[in-house]
């Protein structure tokens, strides 16, 4: 059967088993953007300013909330308001990696109370399936979704081969909560990692892909970049994740430049998608 990547976002939104994945795919279709902006800044003001500027052009914002030095509850109130205003989802890139009981508490409690505001979060599969069980105990009743870290974009990372295949198998065992993967390609359909499930016959997993850049191939600290076309059209991934290519690093470039960069990546990603599904 044809790959999931040949189907439109709209058709997949109508049938995906995870509610937040349906919301994300519908948002992508509605706004004609497969761009997720990754905002790795250390102040509340910078985070909100960058998100406000990029918001109209994205389907998702990815945060690392624990690096914000002046975090407070008002940051979450304002972030949720921006998501509502500009029609995008919020992904807290927490990368949980502990036993089920611990991640359950990390997800629901503490300073950040991630499950109360983040539509999407993610986890490393290394602790075993208990990590999904623990997170789903909190996230499922709230309608949240989980991405498993199947691959990474950094040089020399260990998320390859059998590890990636085991991650895909873990996701298949939890179709009500695991909505997809952080991965560099369609790991759910490749012979070496699909677990024998033929392309187009298994569950629909959303592939969110980091390491996207139009102007650079690396950052000197192991990050490796590919273009939106390589990620979306050639590799069949669904969402391109762009950080410094949008806001320029530090506290961020001027709003006008953020908008210009976001439009550029949005257009490149959407063109690649249309070519992929041959519209």
PDB file of C-alpha atoms in Angstrom, residues 17-18 20 107 121 131-140 143-147 174-180:
ATOM      1  CA  UNK A  17      -6.713   7.738  16.789  1.00  0.00           C
ATOM      2  CA  UNK A  18      -5.076  10.324  19.080  1.00  0.00           C
ATOM      3  CA  UNK A  20      -4.228  15.894  19.843  1.00  0.00           C
ATOM      4  CA  UNK A 107       4.519  15.466  34.222  1.00  0.00           C
ATOM      5  CA  UNK A 121       5.323  16.179  25.303  1.00  0.00           C
ATOM      6  CA  UNK A 131       7.442   5.381  30.940  1.00  0.00           C
ATOM      7  CA  UNK A 132       4.487   5.453  28.551  1.00  0.00           C
ATOM      8  CA  UNK A 133       2.195   3.934  31.164  1.00  0.00           C
ATOM      9  CA  UNK A 134       3.205   6.540  33.726  1.00  0.00           C
ATOM     10  CA  UNK A 135       2.808   9.495  31.375  1.00  0.00           C
ATOM     11  CA  UNK A 136      -0.465   8.244  29.903  1.00  0.00           C
ATOM     12  CA  UNK A 137      -1.989   7.957  33.376  1.00  0.00           C
ATOM     13  CA  UNK A 138      -1.733  11.737  33.539  1.00  0.00           C
ATOM     14  CA  UNK A 139      -1.984  12.753  29.888  1.00  0.00           C
ATOM     15  CA  UNK A 140      -4.791  10.575  28.551  1.00  0.00           C
ATOM     16  CA  UNK A 143      -6.411  14.661  25.950  1.00  0.00           C
ATOM     17  CA  UNK A 144      -2.632  15.024  25.608  1.00  0.00           C
ATOM     18  CA  UNK A 145      -0.294  13.213  23.223  1.00  0.00           C
ATOM     19  CA  UNK A 146       3.198  11.722  23.468  1.00  0.00           C
ATOM     20  CA  UNK A 147       6.088  11.618  21.021  1.00  0.00           C
ATOM     21  CA  UNK A 174       0.262   2.297  22.967  1.00  0.00           C
ATOM     22  CA  UNK A 175      -1.807   3.644  20.039  1.00  0.00           C
ATOM     23  CA  UNK A 176      -4.161   5.638  22.260  1.00  0.00           C
ATOM     24  CA  UNK A 177      -1.454   7.957  23.617  1.00  0.00           C
ATOM     25  CA  UNK A 178       1.689   7.760  21.465  1.00  0.00           C
ATOM     26  CA  UNK A 179       0.917  10.045  18.530  1.00  0.00           C
ATOM     27  CA  UNK A 180       4.263   9.778  16.777  1.00  0.00           C
TER      28      UNK A 180
END
